[in-house]
Structure formats: structure tokens, C-alpha cells
PDB file of C-alpha atoms and ligand atoms in Angstrom:
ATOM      1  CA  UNK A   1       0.000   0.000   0.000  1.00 38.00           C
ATOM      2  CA  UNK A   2       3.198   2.508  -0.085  1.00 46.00           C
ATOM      3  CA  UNK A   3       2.731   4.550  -2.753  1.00 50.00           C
ATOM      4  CA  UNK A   4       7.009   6.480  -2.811  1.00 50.00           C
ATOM      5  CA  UNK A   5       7.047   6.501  -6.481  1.00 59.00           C
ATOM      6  CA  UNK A   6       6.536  10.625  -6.209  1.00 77.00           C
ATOM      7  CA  UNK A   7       8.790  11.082  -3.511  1.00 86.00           C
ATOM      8  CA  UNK A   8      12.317  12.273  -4.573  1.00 91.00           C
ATOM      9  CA  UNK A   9      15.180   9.589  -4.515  1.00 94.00           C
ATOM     10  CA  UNK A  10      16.963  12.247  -2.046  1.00 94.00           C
ATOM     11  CA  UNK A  11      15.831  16.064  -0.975  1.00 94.00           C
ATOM     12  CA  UNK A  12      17.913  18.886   1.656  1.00 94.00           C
ATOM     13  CA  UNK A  13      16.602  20.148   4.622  1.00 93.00           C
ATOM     14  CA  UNK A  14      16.961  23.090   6.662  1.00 90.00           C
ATOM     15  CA  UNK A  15      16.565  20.854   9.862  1.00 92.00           C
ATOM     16  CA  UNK A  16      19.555  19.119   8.793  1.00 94.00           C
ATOM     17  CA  UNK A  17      21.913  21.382   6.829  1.00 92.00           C
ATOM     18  CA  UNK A  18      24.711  20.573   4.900  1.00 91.00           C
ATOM     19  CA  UNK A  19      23.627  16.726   3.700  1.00 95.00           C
ATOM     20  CA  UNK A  20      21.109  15.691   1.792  1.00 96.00           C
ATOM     21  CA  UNK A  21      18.251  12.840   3.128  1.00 96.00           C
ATOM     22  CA  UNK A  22      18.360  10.290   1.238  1.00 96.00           C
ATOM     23  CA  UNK A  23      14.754   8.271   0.654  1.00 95.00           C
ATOM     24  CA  UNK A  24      14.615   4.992   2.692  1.00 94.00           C
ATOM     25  CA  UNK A  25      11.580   2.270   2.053  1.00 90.00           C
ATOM     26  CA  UNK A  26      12.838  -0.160   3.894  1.00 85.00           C
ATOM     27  CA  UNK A  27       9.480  -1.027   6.061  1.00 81.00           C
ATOM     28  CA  UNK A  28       8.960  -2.567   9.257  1.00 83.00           C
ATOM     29  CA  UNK A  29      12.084  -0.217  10.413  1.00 86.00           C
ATOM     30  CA  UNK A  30      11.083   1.699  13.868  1.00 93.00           C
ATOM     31  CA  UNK A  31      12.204   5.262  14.071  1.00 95.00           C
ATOM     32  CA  UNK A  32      11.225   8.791  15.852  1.00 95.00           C
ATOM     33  CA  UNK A  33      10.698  11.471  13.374  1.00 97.00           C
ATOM     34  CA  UNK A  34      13.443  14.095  14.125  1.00 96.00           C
ATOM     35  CA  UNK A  35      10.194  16.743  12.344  1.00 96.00           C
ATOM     36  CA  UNK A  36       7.091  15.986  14.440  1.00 96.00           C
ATOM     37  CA  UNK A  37       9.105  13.676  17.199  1.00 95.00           C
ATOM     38  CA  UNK A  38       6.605  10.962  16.080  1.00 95.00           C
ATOM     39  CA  UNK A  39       7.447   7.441  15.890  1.00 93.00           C
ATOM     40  CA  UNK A  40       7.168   6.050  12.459  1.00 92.00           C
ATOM     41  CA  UNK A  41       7.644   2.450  10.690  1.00 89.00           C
ATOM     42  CA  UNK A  42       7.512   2.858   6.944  1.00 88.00           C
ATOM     43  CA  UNK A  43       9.656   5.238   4.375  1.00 92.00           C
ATOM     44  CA  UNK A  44      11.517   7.861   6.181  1.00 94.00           C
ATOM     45  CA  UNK A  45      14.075  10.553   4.799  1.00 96.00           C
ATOM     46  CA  UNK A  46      17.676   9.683   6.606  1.00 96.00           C
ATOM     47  CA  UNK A  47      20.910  10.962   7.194  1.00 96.00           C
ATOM     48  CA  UNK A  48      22.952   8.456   9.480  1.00 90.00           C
ATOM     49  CA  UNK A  49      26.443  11.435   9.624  1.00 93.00           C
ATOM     50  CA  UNK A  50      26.003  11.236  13.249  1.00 84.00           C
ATOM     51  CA  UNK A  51      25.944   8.397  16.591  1.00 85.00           C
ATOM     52  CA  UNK A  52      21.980   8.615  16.616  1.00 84.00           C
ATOM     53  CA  UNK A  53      20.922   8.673  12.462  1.00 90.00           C
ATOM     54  CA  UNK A  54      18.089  11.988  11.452  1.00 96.00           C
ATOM     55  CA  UNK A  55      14.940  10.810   9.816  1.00 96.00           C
ATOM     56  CA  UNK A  56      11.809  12.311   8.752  1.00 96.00           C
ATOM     57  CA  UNK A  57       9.101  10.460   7.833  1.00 95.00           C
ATOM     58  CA  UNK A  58       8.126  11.632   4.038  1.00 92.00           C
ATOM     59  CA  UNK A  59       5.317  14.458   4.619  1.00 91.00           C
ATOM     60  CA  UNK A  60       7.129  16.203   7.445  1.00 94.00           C
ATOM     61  CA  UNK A  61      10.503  16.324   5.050  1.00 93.00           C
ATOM     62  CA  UNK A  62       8.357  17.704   2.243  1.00 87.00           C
ATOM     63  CA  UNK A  63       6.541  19.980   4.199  1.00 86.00           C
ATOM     64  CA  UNK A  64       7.733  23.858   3.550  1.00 80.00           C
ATOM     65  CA  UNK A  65       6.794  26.995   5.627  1.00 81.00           C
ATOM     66  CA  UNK A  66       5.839  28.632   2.063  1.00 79.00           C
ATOM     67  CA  UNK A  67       3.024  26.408   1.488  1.00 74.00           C
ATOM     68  CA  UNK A  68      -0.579  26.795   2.931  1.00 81.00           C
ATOM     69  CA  UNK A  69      -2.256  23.363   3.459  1.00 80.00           C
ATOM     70  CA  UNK A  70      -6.203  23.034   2.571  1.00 78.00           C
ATOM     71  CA  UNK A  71      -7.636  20.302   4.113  1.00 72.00           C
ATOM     72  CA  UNK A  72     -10.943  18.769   2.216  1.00 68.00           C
ATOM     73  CA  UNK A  73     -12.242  18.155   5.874  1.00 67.00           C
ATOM     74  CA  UNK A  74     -12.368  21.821   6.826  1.00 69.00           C
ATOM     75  CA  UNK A  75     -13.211  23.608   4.134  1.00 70.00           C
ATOM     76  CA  UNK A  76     -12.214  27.353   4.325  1.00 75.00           C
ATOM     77  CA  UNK A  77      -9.475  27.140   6.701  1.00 81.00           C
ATOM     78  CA  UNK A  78      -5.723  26.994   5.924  1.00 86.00           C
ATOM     79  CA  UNK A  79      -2.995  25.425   8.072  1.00 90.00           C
ATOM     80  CA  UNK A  80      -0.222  26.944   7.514  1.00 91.00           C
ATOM     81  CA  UNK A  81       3.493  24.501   8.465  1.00 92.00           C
ATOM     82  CA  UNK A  82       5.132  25.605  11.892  1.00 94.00           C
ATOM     83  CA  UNK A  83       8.516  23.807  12.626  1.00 92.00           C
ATOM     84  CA  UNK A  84       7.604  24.187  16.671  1.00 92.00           C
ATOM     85  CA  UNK A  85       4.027  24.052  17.735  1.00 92.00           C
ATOM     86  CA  UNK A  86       2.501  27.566  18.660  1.00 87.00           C
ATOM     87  CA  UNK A  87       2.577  28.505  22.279  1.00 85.00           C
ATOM     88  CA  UNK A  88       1.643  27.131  24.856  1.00 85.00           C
ATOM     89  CA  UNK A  89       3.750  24.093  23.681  1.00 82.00           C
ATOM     90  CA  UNK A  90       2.578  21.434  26.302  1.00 85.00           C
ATOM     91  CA  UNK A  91      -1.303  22.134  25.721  1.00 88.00           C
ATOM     92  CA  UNK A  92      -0.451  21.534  21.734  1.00 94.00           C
ATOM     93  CA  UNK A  93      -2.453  18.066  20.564  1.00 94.00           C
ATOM     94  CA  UNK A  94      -3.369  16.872  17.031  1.00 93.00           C
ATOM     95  CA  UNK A  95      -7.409  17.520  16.314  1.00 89.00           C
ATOM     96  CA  UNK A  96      -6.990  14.184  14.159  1.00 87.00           C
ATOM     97  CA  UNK A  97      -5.397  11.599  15.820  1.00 89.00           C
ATOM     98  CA  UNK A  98      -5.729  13.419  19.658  1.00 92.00           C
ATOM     99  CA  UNK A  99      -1.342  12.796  20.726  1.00 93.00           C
ATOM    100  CA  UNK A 100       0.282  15.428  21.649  1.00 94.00           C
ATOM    101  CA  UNK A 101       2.314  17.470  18.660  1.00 95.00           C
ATOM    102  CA  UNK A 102       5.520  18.371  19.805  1.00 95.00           C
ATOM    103  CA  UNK A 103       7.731  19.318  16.462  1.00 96.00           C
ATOM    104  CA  UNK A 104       6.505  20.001  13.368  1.00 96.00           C
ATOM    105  CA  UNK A 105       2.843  20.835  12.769  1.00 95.00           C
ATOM    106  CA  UNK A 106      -0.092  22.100  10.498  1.00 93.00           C
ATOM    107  CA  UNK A 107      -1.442  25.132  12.630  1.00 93.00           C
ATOM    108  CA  UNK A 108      -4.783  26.746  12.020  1.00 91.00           C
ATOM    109  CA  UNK A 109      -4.183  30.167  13.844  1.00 90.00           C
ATOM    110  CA  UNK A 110      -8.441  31.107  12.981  1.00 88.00           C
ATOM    111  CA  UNK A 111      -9.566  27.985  14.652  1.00 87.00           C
ATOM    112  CA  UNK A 112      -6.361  27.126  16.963  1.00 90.00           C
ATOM    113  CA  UNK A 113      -6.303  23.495  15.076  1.00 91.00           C
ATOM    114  CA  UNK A 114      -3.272  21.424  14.854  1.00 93.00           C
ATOM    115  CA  UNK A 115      -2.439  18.573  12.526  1.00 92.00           C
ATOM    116  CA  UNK A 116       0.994  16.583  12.077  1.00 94.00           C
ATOM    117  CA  UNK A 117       2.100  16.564   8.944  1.00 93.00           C
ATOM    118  CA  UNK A 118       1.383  13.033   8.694  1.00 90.00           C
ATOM    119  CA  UNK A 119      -2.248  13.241  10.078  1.00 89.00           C
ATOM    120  CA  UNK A 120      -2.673  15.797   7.774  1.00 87.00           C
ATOM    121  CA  UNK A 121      -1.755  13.941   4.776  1.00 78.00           C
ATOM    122  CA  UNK A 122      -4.139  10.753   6.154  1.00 67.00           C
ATOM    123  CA  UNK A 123      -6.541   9.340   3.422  1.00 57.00           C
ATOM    124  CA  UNK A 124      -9.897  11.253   3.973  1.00 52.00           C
ATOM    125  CA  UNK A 125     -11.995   8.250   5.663  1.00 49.00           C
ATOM    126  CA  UNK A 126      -9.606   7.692   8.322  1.00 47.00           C
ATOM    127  CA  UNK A 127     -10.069  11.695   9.480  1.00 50.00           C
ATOM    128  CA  UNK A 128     -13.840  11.391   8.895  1.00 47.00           C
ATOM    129  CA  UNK A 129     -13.896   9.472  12.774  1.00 47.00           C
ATOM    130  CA  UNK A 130     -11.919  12.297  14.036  1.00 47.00           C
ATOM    131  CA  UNK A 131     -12.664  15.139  16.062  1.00 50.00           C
ATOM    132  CA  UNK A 132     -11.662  17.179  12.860  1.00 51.00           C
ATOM    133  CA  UNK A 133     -14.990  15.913  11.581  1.00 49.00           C
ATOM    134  CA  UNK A 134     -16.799  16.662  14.658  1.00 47.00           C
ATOM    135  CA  UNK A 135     -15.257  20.481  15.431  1.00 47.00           C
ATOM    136  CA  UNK A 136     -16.731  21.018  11.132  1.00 48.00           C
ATOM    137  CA  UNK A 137     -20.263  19.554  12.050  1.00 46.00           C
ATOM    138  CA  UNK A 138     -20.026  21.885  15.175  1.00 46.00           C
ATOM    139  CA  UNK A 139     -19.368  24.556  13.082  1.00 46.00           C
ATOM    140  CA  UNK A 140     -22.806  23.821  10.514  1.00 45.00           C
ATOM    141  CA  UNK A 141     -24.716  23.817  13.337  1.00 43.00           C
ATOM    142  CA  UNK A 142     -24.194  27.042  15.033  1.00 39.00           C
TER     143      UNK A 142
HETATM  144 ZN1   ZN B   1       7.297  13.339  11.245  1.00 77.16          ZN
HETATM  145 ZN1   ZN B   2      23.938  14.274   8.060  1.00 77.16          ZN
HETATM  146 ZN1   ZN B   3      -1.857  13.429  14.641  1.00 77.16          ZN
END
């Protein structure tokens, strides 16, 4: 079900100047996410130059502070990529999957809505059962 074939062979980072990531598929490979501090288990983006290697799993290496994201769920409201969640830190938790974001994040400053970049990038069913869904039929109602 991994779907890499758009994913460059190797990309830079500001995160981790001075050596490129290079694209990893090897699955069933446990890491943390150096981006969103988020375990992961699938592709990742890795640089192995020091005693602990830097990975980032594929949407948190491709994610860029230029780009707005538009989620189909919540239509009208744009996330925009924060490489530290907003203030207060501690009290900063993912509206889709409900963990705690503690690196890299989606942030909707209108509604105060986070997303990690992987949540964000989830196939639309899975988020339809998340409070994402719920906080947009809140907002038809009133
Ligand atoms: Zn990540
Ligand atoms: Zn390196
Ligand atoms: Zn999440």
C-alpha cells in the first residue's frame, strides 16, 4: 500500500543542513521522526552522519513553511506549516489523531487546530472518525 514513487530519490533540509536525506523504504524499520518527534515504521528521509541517524518520515521532510495546506475536511481554513508548535507548547495536541504534537505541525491560527504533517496527509476516511470531523459539524450547526 506505499505509494514512494513521487517522492524524490533524495531532498535537503533546513533541519539538517549541509547533507542531503536520502529516501529509505525499507518497512517494518522503527524510528522517531526528528520533524514531528513521532514514531514512524515505513519510508523515512535519513541521514545516518552522526551516533543517533536523522529521519523524517516523508510528509514532514516535504513539508515547507511557504506552502498553505487546505484540508478537504475543513473547508475554508488553511494550516499553515510551523517547525515548533505555537505557544503554549505542552497544551499543543493533534485535532486528528488526539497525541500530543511536539515538532513540526499544520497550525490553524483562525480555529487554533493542529495537525501533524502526517495526520494531515491521512486518506480522507480515516479523518472522517476524528474530532476534525466533529469540530466542522459543530461549526454547521451554530
Ligand atoms: Zn514526522
Ligand atoms: Zn547528516
Ligand atoms: Zn496526529
Amino acid at each position: 500500500m506505499k505509494h514512494n514513487e513521487d517522492l524524490p530519490a533524495k531532498i535537503s533540509h533546513p533541519a539538517h543542513p549541509g547533507h542531503d536525506l536520502k529516501l529509505l523504504t525499507t518497512a517494518g524499520v522503527t524510528f522517531v521522526c526528528d520533524g514531528c518527534q513521532e514514531p514512524g515504521d515505513g519510508a523515512r528521509y535519513t541521514c545516518d552522519c552522526g551516533s543517533f541517524s536523522f529521519d523524517l518520515h516523508p510528509p514532514c521532510a516535504v513539508a515547507d513553511e511557504a506552502t498553505t495546506l487546505v484540508h478537504r475536511l475543513i473547508r475554508g481554513r488553511k494550516f499553515l506549516f510551523l517547525p515548533e508548535p505555537p505557544a503554549p507548547v505542552e497544551r499543543t495536541v493533534c485535532d486528528a489523531c488526539g497525541e500530543p504534537a511536539r515538532g513540526f505541525v499544520y497550525h490553524c491560527f483562525e480555529d487554533d487546530l493542529d495537525l501533524h504533517p502526517c495526520c494531515a496527509r491521512l486518506p480522507e476516511r480515516i479523518l472522517q472518525d476524528s474530532r476534525v470531523f466533529e469540530l466542522r459539524r459543530k461549526q454547521w450547526r451554530s
